[in-house]
Short mmCIF file of C-alpha atoms in Angstrom, two decimals:
data_model
loop_
_atom_site.label_atom_id
_atom_site.label_comp_id
_atom_site.label_asym_id
_atom_site.label_seq_id
_atom_site.Cartn_x
_atom_site.Cartn_y
_atom_site.Cartn_z
CA MET A 250 13.79 15.64 28.78
CA LEU A 251 11.83 13.23 26.54
CA LYS A 252 9.68 16.07 25.22
CA ILE A 253 12.77 18.13 24.39
CA MET A 254 14.29 15.20 22.49
CA GLU A 255 11.06 14.78 20.52
CA ILE A 256 11.12 18.45 19.55
CA ILE A 257 14.78 18.23 18.51
CA GLY A 258 14.01 15.12 16.48
CA LEU A 259 11.11 16.87 14.76
CA ILE A 260 13.31 19.86 13.90
CA ILE A 261 15.97 17.56 12.42
CA LEU A 262 13.30 15.74 10.41
CA ARG A 263 11.96 19.01 8.99
CA LEU A 264 15.43 20.24 8.09
CA LEU A 265 16.32 16.96 6.43
CA SER A 266 13.06 16.83 4.47
CA THR A 267 13.62 20.41 3.30
CA VAL A 268 17.16 19.66 2.14
CA ILE A 269 15.99 16.57 0.24
CA ALA A 270 13.11 18.51 -1.32
CA LEU A 271 15.42 21.29 -2.50
CA VAL A 272 17.80 18.76 -4.07
CA VAL A 273 14.90 17.02 -5.81
CA LEU A 274 13.47 20.33 -7.00
CA ALA A 275 16.83 21.40 -8.41
CA GLY A 276 17.01 18.14 -10.35
CA LEU A 277 13.48 18.57 -11.67
CA LEU A 278 14.17 22.11 -12.84
CA TYR A 279 17.36 21.00 -14.55
CA ARG A 280 15.53 18.22 -16.39
CA ARG A 281 12.76 20.66 -17.28
CA TRP A 282 15.41 22.91 -18.84
CA ARG A 283 16.91 19.96 -20.75
CA ASN A 284 13.62 18.43 -21.91
CA GLY A 285 11.38 21.44 -22.49
CA LYS A 286 8.10 22.70 -21.07
CA ASP A 287 6.25 19.40 -21.63
CA TYR A 288 8.40 17.73 -18.99
CA PHE A 289 5.93 18.76 -16.28
CA ALA A 290 2.88 17.73 -18.32
CA VAL A 291 0.57 14.80 -17.56
CA LYS A 292 -1.41 13.45 -20.48
CA PRO A 293 -5.19 13.84 -19.99
CA ARG A 294 -6.87 10.49 -19.45
CA PRO A 295 -10.62 11.20 -19.33
CA THR A 296 -11.68 7.65 -20.23
CA PRO A 297 -10.94 4.61 -18.04
CA PRO A 298 -8.85 1.94 -19.76
CA SER A 299 -10.90 -1.08 -20.83
CA LEU A 300 -8.77 -3.31 -18.58
CA ILE A 301 -10.43 -1.77 -15.51
CA SER A 302 -13.87 -3.07 -16.47
CA ASP A 303 -12.76 -6.55 -17.52
CA GLU A 304 -15.26 -8.93 -15.91
CA LYS A 305 -12.59 -11.46 -15.03
CA TRP A 306 -11.55 -9.24 -12.12
CA GLY A 307 -15.05 -9.12 -10.64
CA THR A 308 -17.83 -6.59 -10.01
CA HIS A 309 -17.30 -2.92 -9.11
CA LYS A 310 -19.30 -1.65 -6.13
CA TYR A 311 -19.38 1.17 -3.57
CA MET A 312 -19.90 1.16 0.19
CA HIS A 313 -20.90 4.22 2.22
CA LEU A 314 -19.47 4.04 5.73
CA LYS A 315 -21.91 5.97 7.92
CA LYS A 316 -19.73 6.28 11.04
CA GLN A 317 -16.65 7.26 9.07
CA GLY A 318 -18.58 9.50 6.69
CA ILE A 319 -16.80 8.20 3.62
CA ARG A 320 -17.58 6.17 0.50
CA LEU A 321 -15.20 3.41 -0.56
CA HIS A 322 -15.02 1.74 -3.95
CA TYR A 323 -14.27 -1.97 -4.12
CA VAL A 324 -14.20 -4.91 -6.52
CA GLU A 325 -15.54 -8.29 -5.44
CA LYS A 326 -15.46 -11.74 -6.95
CA GLY A 327 -16.70 -15.06 -5.67
CA ASN A 328 -19.64 -16.28 -3.63
CA SER A 329 -20.35 -14.04 -0.64
CA ASN A 330 -21.28 -17.15 1.36
CA ASN A 331 -17.66 -18.28 1.13
CA PRO A 332 -14.94 -17.10 3.53
CA LEU A 333 -13.98 -13.47 2.93
CA ILE A 334 -10.48 -12.46 1.89
CA LEU A 335 -10.23 -8.68 2.17
CA CYS A 336 -7.35 -7.15 0.18
CA LEU A 337 -5.72 -3.84 1.16
CA HIS A 338 -3.37 -2.20 -1.33
CA GLY A 339 -0.36 0.03 -0.79
CA PHE A 340 1.21 3.13 -2.34
CA PRO A 341 0.91 4.09 -5.16
CA GLU A 342 -1.68 1.47 -6.02
CA CYS A 343 -5.40 0.66 -5.94
CA TRP A 344 -7.73 -2.35 -6.02
CA PHE A 345 -6.15 -3.40 -9.32
CA SER A 346 -3.00 -4.53 -7.50
CA TRP A 347 -4.98 -7.60 -6.40
CA ARG A 348 -6.28 -8.54 -9.88
CA HIS A 349 -4.45 -11.88 -9.88
CA GLN A 350 -5.87 -12.82 -6.49
CA LEU A 351 -9.39 -11.72 -7.46
CA GLU A 352 -9.27 -13.93 -10.51
CA ASN A 353 -7.51 -16.94 -9.01
CA LEU A 354 -8.79 -17.29 -5.44
CA SER A 355 -12.48 -16.55 -6.04
CA ASP A 356 -13.34 -20.18 -6.77
CA LYS A 357 -13.17 -20.94 -3.06
CA TYR A 358 -13.23 -17.53 -1.37
CA TRP A 359 -15.16 -14.26 -1.54
CA VAL A 360 -12.32 -11.96 -2.56
CA VAL A 361 -12.84 -8.22 -2.03
CA ALA A 362 -10.24 -5.62 -3.05
CA VAL A 363 -10.99 -2.15 -1.72
CA ASP A 364 -9.66 1.25 -2.74
CA MET A 365 -8.38 2.83 0.46
CA ARG A 366 -9.63 6.33 1.25
CA GLY A 367 -7.93 8.88 -0.97
CA TYR A 368 -7.29 6.40 -3.77
CA ALA A 369 -8.80 5.73 -7.20
CA ASP A 370 -12.63 5.78 -7.05
CA SER A 371 -12.95 6.08 -3.26
CA ASP A 372 -13.65 9.42 -1.59
CA LYS A 373 -10.71 11.81 -1.21
CA PRO A 374 -11.08 14.13 1.80
CA SER A 375 -9.00 17.27 1.36
CA ALA A 376 -7.58 17.67 4.88
CA LYS A 377 -4.20 16.13 5.67
CA SER A 378 -5.54 15.00 9.04
CA ALA A 379 -8.15 12.84 7.25
CA TYR A 380 -5.38 10.32 6.54
CA ASP A 381 -4.29 9.58 10.08
CA ILE A 382 -3.77 5.85 10.51
CA THR A 383 -6.40 5.63 13.24
CA LEU A 384 -9.03 6.72 10.70
CA LEU A 385 -7.69 4.32 8.07
CA VAL A 386 -7.99 1.43 10.53
CA GLU A 387 -11.54 2.37 11.46
CA ASP A 388 -12.48 2.62 7.77
CA ILE A 389 -11.60 -1.03 7.28
CA LYS A 390 -13.21 -2.21 10.49
CA GLU A 391 -16.51 -0.58 9.52
CA PHE A 392 -16.13 -1.83 5.95
CA ILE A 393 -15.77 -5.44 7.17
CA LEU A 394 -18.84 -5.15 9.39
CA ALA A 395 -20.81 -3.53 6.55
CA LEU A 396 -19.96 -6.52 4.35
CA GLY A 397 -21.76 -8.64 6.92
CA LYS A 398 -18.76 -10.16 8.67
CA SER A 399 -18.37 -10.21 12.45
CA ASP A 400 -16.64 -12.11 15.21
CA GLN A 401 -19.03 -15.01 14.48
CA ASP A 402 -17.93 -15.06 10.83
CA LYS A 403 -14.25 -14.17 10.81
CA CYS A 404 -12.41 -13.11 7.66
CA VAL A 405 -8.90 -13.08 6.24
CA VAL A 406 -7.17 -9.74 5.79
CA MET A 407 -4.49 -9.74 3.11
CA ALA A 408 -2.44 -6.60 2.64
CA HIS A 409 0.57 -5.04 0.96
CA ASP A 410 2.81 -2.03 1.72
CA TRP A 411 0.70 0.74 3.33
CA GLY A 412 -2.25 -1.63 3.38
CA GLY A 413 0.06 -3.94 5.28
CA ALA A 414 0.83 -1.26 7.85
CA ILE A 415 -2.91 -0.77 8.36
CA ALA A 416 -3.55 -4.52 8.54
CA TRP A 417 -0.97 -4.98 11.30
CA GLN A 418 -2.84 -2.34 13.33
CA LEU A 419 -6.18 -4.01 12.54
CA VAL A 420 -5.19 -7.46 13.74
CA MET A 421 -3.65 -6.00 16.89
CA LYS A 422 -6.69 -3.85 17.72
CA TYR A 423 -9.53 -6.08 16.50
CA PRO A 424 -8.25 -9.68 16.52
CA GLU A 425 -11.77 -11.01 17.03
CA LEU A 426 -12.63 -10.08 13.43
CA PHE A 427 -9.94 -12.18 11.77
CA HIS A 428 -9.37 -15.84 11.12
CA SER A 429 -5.99 -15.20 9.48
CA HIS A 430 -3.68 -12.40 8.38
CA ILE A 431 -1.54 -12.42 5.23
CA SER A 432 1.10 -9.69 4.94
CA CYS A 433 2.82 -9.15 1.57
CA ASN A 434 5.86 -6.91 2.03
CA GLY A 435 3.95 -4.98 4.66
CA PRO A 436 5.96 -3.28 7.42
CA HIS A 437 5.20 -4.25 11.02
CA PRO A 438 5.86 -1.12 13.16
CA VAL A 439 8.27 -2.83 15.56
CA ALA A 440 10.17 -4.62 12.81
CA PHE A 441 10.42 -1.45 10.76
CA MET A 442 11.81 0.62 13.62
CA LYS A 443 14.30 -2.07 14.67
CA VAL A 444 15.78 -2.18 11.17
CA MET A 445 15.70 1.61 10.77
CA ARG A 446 17.60 2.17 14.00
CA LYS A 447 20.49 -0.11 13.08
CA SER A 448 20.65 0.03 9.28
CA TRP A 449 21.87 2.97 7.22
CA LYS A 450 20.87 0.99 4.16
CA GLN A 451 17.24 0.95 5.27
CA ALA A 452 17.40 4.65 6.12
CA LEU A 453 18.53 5.35 2.56
CA MET A 454 15.85 3.01 1.18
CA SER A 455 13.25 5.01 3.14
CA TRP A 456 14.45 8.47 2.04
CA TYR A 457 11.17 9.15 0.24
CA MET A 458 9.24 8.94 3.52
CA VAL A 459 11.17 11.96 4.73
CA PHE A 460 10.87 13.70 1.35
CA PHE A 461 7.09 13.24 1.40
CA GLN A 462 6.83 15.41 4.53
CA THR A 463 7.24 18.50 2.36
CA PRO A 464 4.35 20.16 0.49
CA TYR A 465 3.84 20.27 -3.31
CA ILE A 466 7.27 19.02 -4.45
CA PRO A 467 6.49 15.30 -3.92
CA GLU A 468 3.37 15.62 -6.06
CA LEU A 469 5.37 17.45 -8.72
CA SER A 470 8.12 14.84 -8.71
CA ILE A 471 5.64 12.02 -9.27
CA SER A 472 3.74 13.77 -12.06
CA VAL A 473 6.69 14.80 -14.25
CA ASN A 474 7.12 13.38 -17.75
CA ASP A 475 3.62 11.90 -17.75
CA LEU A 476 3.97 10.01 -14.46
CA GLU A 477 7.22 8.31 -15.43
CA MET A 478 7.77 7.47 -11.77
CA PHE A 479 5.26 4.65 -12.11
CA ASN A 480 7.34 2.95 -14.78
CA LYS A 481 10.51 3.33 -12.73
CA SER A 482 8.90 2.17 -9.50
CA PHE A 483 6.89 -0.81 -10.72
CA ARG A 484 9.08 -2.02 -13.55
CA GLY A 485 12.52 -1.05 -12.37
CA GLU A 486 15.04 -2.17 -14.93
CA HIS A 487 13.80 -5.69 -15.62
CA ASN A 488 10.14 -6.04 -14.65
CA LYS A 489 8.22 -5.10 -17.79
CA GLU A 490 6.69 -8.56 -18.14
CA ALA A 491 4.74 -8.21 -14.88
CA PHE A 492 3.76 -4.62 -15.73
CA PRO A 493 3.00 -4.34 -19.47
CA ASP A 494 1.85 -1.06 -20.97
CA ASP A 495 -1.87 -1.73 -20.51
CA VAL A 496 -1.36 -2.43 -16.81
CA MET A 497 0.70 0.73 -16.39
CA GLU A 498 -2.08 2.72 -18.06
CA VAL A 499 -4.52 1.62 -15.34
CA TYR A 500 -2.33 3.13 -12.63
CA LYS A 501 -1.60 6.22 -14.70
CA TYR A 502 -5.30 6.71 -15.39
CA TYR A 503 -6.21 6.73 -11.70
CA PHE A 504 -3.31 8.96 -10.65
CA SER A 505 -3.66 11.39 -13.56
CA GLN A 506 -7.07 12.53 -12.35
CA LYS A 507 -7.38 15.93 -10.69
CA GLY A 508 -6.37 15.87 -7.01
CA ALA A 509 -5.36 12.20 -7.10
CA LEU A 510 -1.76 12.55 -5.89
CA THR A 511 -2.02 14.51 -2.65
CA PRO A 512 -4.29 12.14 -0.63
CA PRO A 513 -1.99 9.09 -0.97
CA ILE A 514 1.06 11.19 -0.04
CA ASN A 515 -0.86 12.47 3.00
CA TYR A 516 -0.63 8.95 4.43
CA TYR A 517 3.09 9.63 4.82
CA ARG A 518 2.54 13.17 6.10
CA ASN A 519 0.65 11.69 9.04
CA ILE A 520 3.41 9.32 10.12
CA ASP A 521 4.33 9.85 13.77
CA PHE A 522 8.11 9.45 13.57
CA GLY A 523 8.41 9.93 17.33
CA ARG A 524 6.06 7.12 18.24
CA GLY A 525 7.55 4.48 20.48
CA THR A 526 7.14 0.73 20.07
CA GLU A 527 7.02 -0.23 23.75
CA ASN A 528 3.24 -0.72 24.03
CA ILE A 529 2.60 -2.50 20.74
CA PRO A 530 0.93 -5.84 21.51
CA VAL A 531 1.89 -9.24 20.14
CA VAL A 532 -0.24 -10.30 17.16
CA THR A 533 -2.54 -13.17 18.17
CA VAL A 534 -4.10 -13.69 14.73
CA PRO A 535 -2.30 -16.47 12.78
CA THR A 536 -0.11 -14.73 10.21
CA LEU A 537 1.48 -15.63 6.90
CA ILE A 538 4.23 -13.26 5.76
CA ILE A 539 5.09 -13.35 2.04
CA TRP A 540 8.12 -11.27 1.15
CA GLY A 541 9.72 -10.39 -2.18
CA SER A 542 13.45 -10.52 -1.48
CA LYS A 543 14.31 -7.90 -4.11
CA ASP A 544 12.29 -5.19 -2.36
CA ALA A 545 14.00 -1.85 -3.02
CA TYR A 546 12.12 -0.10 -0.20
CA LEU A 547 11.92 -2.54 2.72
CA SER A 548 14.69 -4.81 3.99
CA LYS A 549 13.96 -8.56 3.85
CA GLU A 550 15.04 -8.75 7.50
CA MET A 551 11.73 -7.11 8.39
CA ALA A 552 9.86 -10.29 7.49
CA ILE A 553 11.59 -12.41 10.16
CA LEU A 554 11.38 -9.62 12.72
CA ALA A 555 7.67 -9.20 11.99
CA GLY A 556 7.12 -12.92 12.45
CA ALA A 557 8.75 -12.67 15.87
CA GLU A 558 6.01 -10.20 16.87
CA CYS A 559 3.31 -12.85 16.26
CA GLU A 560 2.19 -15.76 18.41
CA THR A 561 1.91 -17.89 15.27
CA SER A 562 3.58 -17.02 11.98
CA VAL A 563 4.96 -18.49 8.77
CA VAL A 564 7.45 -16.56 6.63
CA LYS A 565 7.80 -17.26 2.91
CA TYR A 566 10.44 -15.49 0.83
CA ILE A 567 10.17 -15.23 -2.95
CA ASP A 568 13.67 -14.47 -4.15
CA SER A 569 12.59 -13.55 -7.69
CA ALA A 570 10.04 -10.95 -6.54
CA THR A 571 10.40 -7.24 -5.81
CA HIS A 572 8.34 -5.05 -3.49
CA TRP A 573 5.30 -5.74 -5.71
CA VAL A 574 5.35 -9.41 -4.77
CA GLN A 575 1.72 -10.38 -5.49
CA GLN A 576 1.96 -8.83 -8.95
CA ASP A 577 5.48 -10.07 -9.74
CA GLU A 578 4.88 -13.72 -8.86
CA PRO A 579 1.11 -14.21 -8.61
CA GLN A 580 1.15 -17.99 -9.12
CA GLN A 581 3.60 -18.56 -6.30
CA VAL A 582 1.85 -16.07 -4.00
CA ASN A 583 -1.55 -17.64 -4.69
CA ARG A 584 -0.14 -21.11 -4.00
CA PHE A 585 1.26 -19.96 -0.65
CA ILE A 586 -2.11 -18.42 0.23
CA ARG A 587 -4.10 -21.55 -0.64
CA GLU A 588 -1.73 -23.85 1.23
CA TYR A 589 -1.70 -21.64 4.31
CA LEU A 590 -5.47 -21.20 4.51
CA ALA A 591 -5.99 -24.91 3.91
CA SER A 592 -3.66 -25.63 6.84
CA LYS A 593 -5.87 -23.39 8.96
CA SER A 594 -9.03 -25.24 7.85
CA LEU A 595 -10.48 -22.27 6.01
#
């Protein structure tokens, strides 16, 4: 009976994603008709913006992961003899999302912001299956060990959005590697499913996850009008101060490159919507949850529910911040991080 219900659920998901995709496509074609043929054009950006190479963010490096067979790009700042804070970004982002933490926290910590596989200057395998979460978790485990950290020299993992989803899996599967865990608007699997099952509002907020199950159209919808989605998503209606034009150009540069859109969307295409939450262990790594209350994609209730899945947790809301909390309110986020790690004697 359970297998039959899973099949029915999968069929409903496919039908719903197809309906959403057709509605989106109709809207795109209408706007193409209204705006002209350039509506689907993305401006060529062959040269990286100068902001990417600004030394205040740190040093650009690459790491080849032998077991995983992939090369990851990362930016590091600080003394490598200091405690490691490893930063994992979300969608649609890159290492640059942690620029404020690289600059501010590197006086006391070795801060490393990595481009996840499929993003920015990291390798981009072509197969959809290459973005299964089990592979993403193993990427980061091997990356940590390759940096020279082990269970004798534990690190801090700090993550946001999709990086947050991966970090929750990391601290559950490999707790021995981590001194602390900092989650910035990152969905814990149990908390996410609890809210989804009882909240139509969250279901509507998560519509894009269903939409992203379809081929081609999600990529097209993101690319239209020279990647205008980035402005709408990051800035919203009132957030231009945190995301000025030069910052937006960094994201648009990375995502305007050939083949840059499909790998990040493949993270969503590998979501197992039928996965249960019964066997998910309690998080034993001490956890700080920082949550922007104005998140348009994830309910603020998820923060408290995620904390309940941890043996030890602290939840900090920032009412003025959106989903992009560490970029919206970097000073407040950095203060929370310093205070929390100091309380843990790191």
